[in-house]
Amino acid sequence: LNQFLPKDRTRPPVVFHWFPFIGSAIHYGMDPLGFFLSCREKYGNVFTFILLGRKVTVALGAAGNNFILGGKSNVFNAEDAYTHFTTPVFGKDVVYDCPNDKFMEQKKFIKYSLTGDRFREYVGMITEEVEGFIKKDETFAAYQANSKEWAKFDAVETLSQITILTAARTLQGKEVRDNLDKTFAHLYSDLDGGFKPINFLFPNLPLESYRARDRAHKKIADFYIDIIQKRKSGTTENVDDVMGYLMQQKYRNGQQIPDHEVAHMLIALLMAGQHTSSATGAWATLHIAENPELVEVMYAEQVKHFGNPDGSFREMTFEEMRDLPVLDAVIRETLRMHPPIHSIMRGVREDVPVPTSLASPDKEGGVYIIPKGNYTLASPIMSQMDPSIWVHPERFETARWTDPEGFAKQALRTYDDKDGEKIDFGFGLVSKGTESPYQPFGAGRHRCIGEQFAYLQLGVVLTTLVRHLEMKLGAPFPGNDYTTMITMPLAPRDVYYRRRPTAV
Ligand code: HEM
């Protein structure tokens, strides 16, 4: 490739910074959206910033997303960007600790284990877990006392507990769910401690939290391996769940998946979905509580489709769930405003030319070279909150997704894709391609395989809450805490609730 590159090796502009090693870490870490918007004004869509010694080249906008996420994996490499902090949590020989071709096979196994048949069973399981939680958890004492008073719960705490219970029950199987309340709660929390920005920046420090992460990984992996071996030897019943499915699969080279890889894939599965879904659940709950009318519209949608004459509800089927426009729009709009993964990174393995027209339309004809060893960054949050694409991006408007004639038409600007065709970004027309400005689940080779599961889980969790609770906010809508790995609402993030008269 090098011989074809121009002699003039112009690099993308570097963002001004005062301190050499730290660079722009603080501005980016505290407020990535604000940082990107201000950099775009000064440097255009393509620029490099320093993040604690790393050189990170950003390509903003739908064209930037396409450039990075549609790039070849031997040029823009995910393992180089992620393995140092994911491998101690997930374990060896899976995900980013193996060649990408092998991980692609592992993704396929997981995807095929998440079938419609399983999803059909999951609806009832998730409903049961959420109802069980609000009937038992001490935060919901007022609910249990059948009180008519408003009481409150912390959206992040509650949604993260509900998410782990429902994910464990569905994706991890009975043995894991049954142990969740006892042995596992603190182990998961220690393992989770390995998913903080500090771990991303410094993979190994002599700190107790790092040792706790490693101990927890070993204990959980051993627990899974023990179940696998018991199932194999017939000591326990073989169950038709995700673990059971993985135990039967073979790689293309004919090798059965080794036990430790099955265990590590299951850990990765739980971790990949936990923060992403719980953050989305928390933001969605806060948005609907901010607008009690929307809570009632969602409630009415439930009554219309699933209400019994006595005020109770029948269970939704998986198929019916996919046809609830208000629920769907709430989740979509939440993911637009709060994509849990605001930055998608890759390691650059060869010098890469990037047309300067990507940086700015008035810079036709030139190229910048992103040098080997840099990192690149695509930012879903930037293209999803970009005022040049979305009208009033800062407003939570479910109508963007439900009303083709009304708000969606006016609120979403159209945009010329690379072939000059107009794409209307509203109403389900946002594509899954790498060129789309709506990418909460990423795009291209590394695209999420958990999207359908996440919609199912979030859908059942939110509707179960809405079926039982009236909700409202007691304080202004919380801002973003970007200092956690996954963007979370800042405290206070209380949701005030009141038990519905018809609640079980
Ligand atoms: C990849 C977001 C839930 C499993 C991704 C990526 C994003 C994402 C942005 C692309 C990362 C990259 O390109 O570097 C989300 C969101 C979720 C969610 C917003 C929930 C609201 C889940 C769940 C699972 C899961 C529930 C498991 C069942 C995965 C896997 C990958 C992935 C295996 C592939 C990583 C790769 O190929 O490098 N997700 N995810 N995700 N996600 Fe999700």
mmCIF file with all atom_site columns, C-alpha atoms and ligand atoms in Angstrom, residues 69 78 82 96 103 107 114 171 269 272-273 276-277 280 335 340-341 344-346 439-442 445-450 453-454 458, ligand 1:
data_model
loop_
_atom_site.group_PDB
_atom_site.id
_atom_site.type_symbol
_atom_site.label_atom_id
_atom_site.label_alt_id
_atom_site.label_comp_id
_atom_site.label_asym_id
_atom_site.label_entity_id
_atom_site.label_seq_id
_atom_site.pdbx_PDB_ins_code
_atom_site.Cartn_x
_atom_site.Cartn_y
_atom_site.Cartn_z
_atom_site.occupancy
_atom_site.B_iso_or_equiv
_atom_site.pdbx_formal_charge
_atom_site.auth_seq_id
_atom_site.auth_comp_id
_atom_site.auth_asym_id
_atom_site.auth_atom_id
_atom_site.pdbx_PDB_model_num
ATOM   1  C  CA  . LEU A 1 69  ? -16.470 0.928   10.775 1.00 0.00 ? 69  LEU A CA  1
ATOM   2  C  CA  . ALA A 1 78  ? -10.442 -3.964  17.284 1.00 0.00 ? 78  ALA A CA  1
ATOM   3  C  CA  . TYR A 1 82  ? -9.648  -3.529  23.370 1.00 0.00 ? 82  TYR A CA  1
ATOM   4  C  CA  . TYR A 1 96  ? -10.350 -10.085 21.347 1.00 0.00 ? 96  TYR A CA  1
ATOM   5  C  CA  . PHE A 1 103 ? -14.145 -14.567 17.136 1.00 0.00 ? 103 PHE A CA  1
ATOM   6  C  CA  . LYS A 1 107 ? -20.225 -14.515 17.353 1.00 0.00 ? 107 LYS A CA  1
ATOM   7  C  CA  . LEU A 1 114 ? -30.442 -16.631 20.469 1.00 0.00 ? 114 LEU A CA  1
ATOM   8  C  CA  . LEU A 1 171 ? -28.660 -16.077 28.842 1.00 0.00 ? 171 LEU A CA  1
ATOM   9  C  CA  . LEU A 1 269 ? -22.042 -12.446 26.904 1.00 0.00 ? 269 LEU A CA  1
ATOM   10 C  CA  . ALA A 1 272 ? -21.371 -7.223  26.969 1.00 0.00 ? 272 ALA A CA  1
ATOM   11 C  CA  . GLY A 1 273 ? -25.045 -6.860  27.727 1.00 0.00 ? 273 GLY A CA  1
ATOM   12 C  CA  . THR A 1 276 ? -25.229 -1.368  27.863 1.00 0.00 ? 276 THR A CA  1
ATOM   13 C  CA  . SER A 1 277 ? -28.741 -2.618  28.640 1.00 0.00 ? 277 SER A CA  1
ATOM   14 C  CA  . THR A 1 280 ? -30.354 2.177   28.385 1.00 0.00 ? 280 THR A CA  1
ATOM   15 C  CA  . LEU A 1 335 ? -30.515 4.842   22.253 1.00 0.00 ? 335 LEU A CA  1
ATOM   16 C  CA  . PRO A 1 340 ? -24.045 3.524   25.829 1.00 0.00 ? 340 PRO A CA  1
ATOM   17 C  CA  . ILE A 1 341 ? -20.878 3.156   23.735 1.00 0.00 ? 341 ILE A CA  1
ATOM   18 C  CA  . ILE A 1 344 ? -15.793 2.998   19.046 1.00 0.00 ? 344 ILE A CA  1
ATOM   19 C  CA  . MET A 1 345 ? -12.041 2.505   18.793 1.00 0.00 ? 345 MET A CA  1
ATOM   20 C  CA  . ARG A 1 346 ? -9.677  0.623   16.519 1.00 0.00 ? 346 ARG A CA  1
ATOM   21 C  CA  . GLN A 1 439 ? -25.374 3.466   15.209 1.00 0.00 ? 439 GLN A CA  1
ATOM   22 C  CA  . PRO A 1 440 ? -26.066 2.615   18.839 1.00 0.00 ? 440 PRO A CA  1
ATOM   23 C  CA  . PHE A 1 441 ? -25.172 -1.004  18.027 1.00 0.00 ? 441 PHE A CA  1
ATOM   24 C  CA  . GLY A 1 442 ? -22.138 -0.164  15.887 1.00 0.00 ? 442 GLY A CA  1
ATOM   25 C  CA  . ARG A 1 445 ? -17.794 -6.547  11.065 1.00 0.00 ? 445 ARG A CA  1
ATOM   26 C  CA  . HIS A 1 446 ? -17.987 -5.803  14.785 1.00 0.00 ? 446 HIS A CA  1
ATOM   27 C  CA  . ARG A 1 447 ? -21.663 -4.957  14.851 1.00 0.00 ? 447 ARG A CA  1
ATOM   28 C  CA  . CYS A 1 448 ? -23.555 -6.016  17.972 1.00 0.00 ? 448 CYS A CA  1
ATOM   29 C  CA  . ILE A 1 449 ? -25.217 -9.431  17.988 1.00 0.00 ? 449 ILE A CA  1
ATOM   30 C  CA  . GLY A 1 450 ? -27.249 -8.586  21.078 1.00 0.00 ? 450 GLY A CA  1
ATOM   31 C  CA  . PHE A 1 453 ? -32.072 -9.591  22.795 1.00 0.00 ? 453 PHE A CA  1
ATOM   32 C  CA  . ALA A 1 454 ? -31.583 -6.051  24.145 1.00 0.00 ? 454 ALA A CA  1
ATOM   33 C  CA  . LEU A 1 458 ? -35.652 -3.700  27.611 1.00 0.00 ? 458 LEU A CA  1
HETATM 34 C  C1  . HEM B 2 .   ? -20.799 -5.185  19.817 1.00 0.00 ? 1   HEM B C1  1
HETATM 35 C  C2  . HEM B 2 .   ? -23.764 -1.809  21.682 1.00 0.00 ? 1   HEM B C2  1
HETATM 36 C  C3  . HEM B 2 .   ? -26.205 -5.276  24.068 1.00 0.00 ? 1   HEM B C3  1
HETATM 37 C  C4  . HEM B 2 .   ? -22.999 -8.556  22.570 1.00 0.00 ? 1   HEM B C4  1
HETATM 38 C  C5  . HEM B 2 .   ? -21.382 -3.984  20.114 1.00 0.00 ? 1   HEM B C5  1
HETATM 39 C  C6  . HEM B 2 .   ? -20.981 -2.703  19.561 1.00 0.00 ? 1   HEM B C6  1
HETATM 40 C  C7  . HEM B 2 .   ? -21.807 -1.762  20.093 1.00 0.00 ? 1   HEM B C7  1
HETATM 41 C  C8  . HEM B 2 .   ? -22.746 -2.437  20.972 1.00 0.00 ? 1   HEM B C8  1
HETATM 42 C  C9  . HEM B 2 .   ? -21.761 -0.260  19.813 1.00 0.00 ? 1   HEM B C9  1
HETATM 43 C  C10 . HEM B 2 .   ? -19.842 -2.467  18.562 1.00 0.00 ? 1   HEM B C10 1
HETATM 44 C  C11 . HEM B 2 .   ? -18.505 -2.327  19.249 1.00 0.00 ? 1   HEM B C11 1
HETATM 45 C  C12 . HEM B 2 .   ? -17.372 -2.058  18.304 1.00 0.00 ? 1   HEM B C12 1
HETATM 46 O  O1  . HEM B 2 .   ? -17.559 -1.989  17.085 1.00 0.00 ? 1   HEM B O1  1
HETATM 47 O  O2  . HEM B 2 .   ? -16.232 -1.875  18.779 1.00 0.00 ? 1   HEM B O2  1
HETATM 48 C  C13 . HEM B 2 .   ? -24.701 -2.478  22.451 1.00 0.00 ? 1   HEM B C13 1
HETATM 49 C  C14 . HEM B 2 .   ? -25.851 -1.843  23.080 1.00 0.00 ? 1   HEM B C14 1
HETATM 50 C  C15 . HEM B 2 .   ? -26.533 -2.826  23.750 1.00 0.00 ? 1   HEM B C15 1
HETATM 51 C  C16 . HEM B 2 .   ? -25.817 -4.063  23.544 1.00 0.00 ? 1   HEM B C16 1
HETATM 52 C  C17 . HEM B 2 .   ? -26.189 -0.367  22.968 1.00 0.00 ? 1   HEM B C17 1
HETATM 53 C  C18 . HEM B 2 .   ? -27.806 -2.753  24.552 1.00 0.00 ? 1   HEM B C18 1
HETATM 54 C  C19 . HEM B 2 .   ? -28.645 -1.750  24.572 1.00 0.00 ? 1   HEM B C19 1
HETATM 55 C  C20 . HEM B 2 .   ? -25.556 -6.462  23.860 1.00 0.00 ? 1   HEM B C20 1
HETATM 56 C  C21 . HEM B 2 .   ? -25.999 -7.738  24.378 1.00 0.00 ? 1   HEM B C21 1
HETATM 57 C  C22 . HEM B 2 .   ? -25.087 -8.653  23.957 1.00 0.00 ? 1   HEM B C22 1
HETATM 58 C  C23 . HEM B 2 .   ? -24.080 -7.962  23.178 1.00 0.00 ? 1   HEM B C23 1
HETATM 59 C  C24 . HEM B 2 .   ? -27.263 -7.959  25.201 1.00 0.00 ? 1   HEM B C24 1
HETATM 60 C  C25 . HEM B 2 .   ? -25.099 -10.131 24.182 1.00 0.00 ? 1   HEM B C25 1
HETATM 61 C  C26 . HEM B 2 .   ? -26.194 -10.860 24.160 1.00 0.00 ? 1   HEM B C26 1
HETATM 62 C  C27 . HEM B 2 .   ? -22.137 -7.929  21.690 1.00 0.00 ? 1   HEM B C27 1
HETATM 63 C  C28 . HEM B 2 .   ? -21.088 -8.610  20.953 1.00 0.00 ? 1   HEM B C28 1
HETATM 64 C  C29 . HEM B 2 .   ? -20.461 -7.645  20.147 1.00 0.00 ? 1   HEM B C29 1
HETATM 65 C  C30 . HEM B 2 .   ? -21.146 -6.380  20.413 1.00 0.00 ? 1   HEM B C30 1
HETATM 66 C  C31 . HEM B 2 .   ? -20.710 -10.088 21.047 1.00 0.00 ? 1   HEM B C31 1
HETATM 67 C  C32 . HEM B 2 .   ? -19.377 -7.859  19.103 1.00 0.00 ? 1   HEM B C32 1
HETATM 68 C  C33 . HEM B 2 .   ? -18.088 -7.198  19.405 1.00 0.00 ? 1   HEM B C33 1
HETATM 69 C  C34 . HEM B 2 .   ? -17.141 -7.268  18.229 1.00 0.00 ? 1   HEM B C34 1
HETATM 70 O  O3  . HEM B 2 .   ? -17.406 -7.909  17.198 1.00 0.00 ? 1   HEM B O3  1
HETATM 71 O  O4  . HEM B 2 .   ? -16.059 -6.689  18.357 1.00 0.00 ? 1   HEM B O4  1
HETATM 72 N  N1  . HEM B 2 .   ? -22.468 -3.790  20.974 1.00 0.00 ? 1   HEM B N1  1
HETATM 73 N  N2  . HEM B 2 .   ? -24.709 -3.812  22.765 1.00 0.00 ? 1   HEM B N2  1
HETATM 74 N  N3  . HEM B 2 .   ? -24.396 -6.631  23.141 1.00 0.00 ? 1   HEM B N3  1
HETATM 75 N  N4  . HEM B 2 .   ? -22.144 -6.595  21.345 1.00 0.00 ? 1   HEM B N4  1
HETATM 76 FE FE1 . HEM B 2 .   ? -23.467 -5.237  21.975 1.00 0.00 ? 1   HEM B FE1 1
#
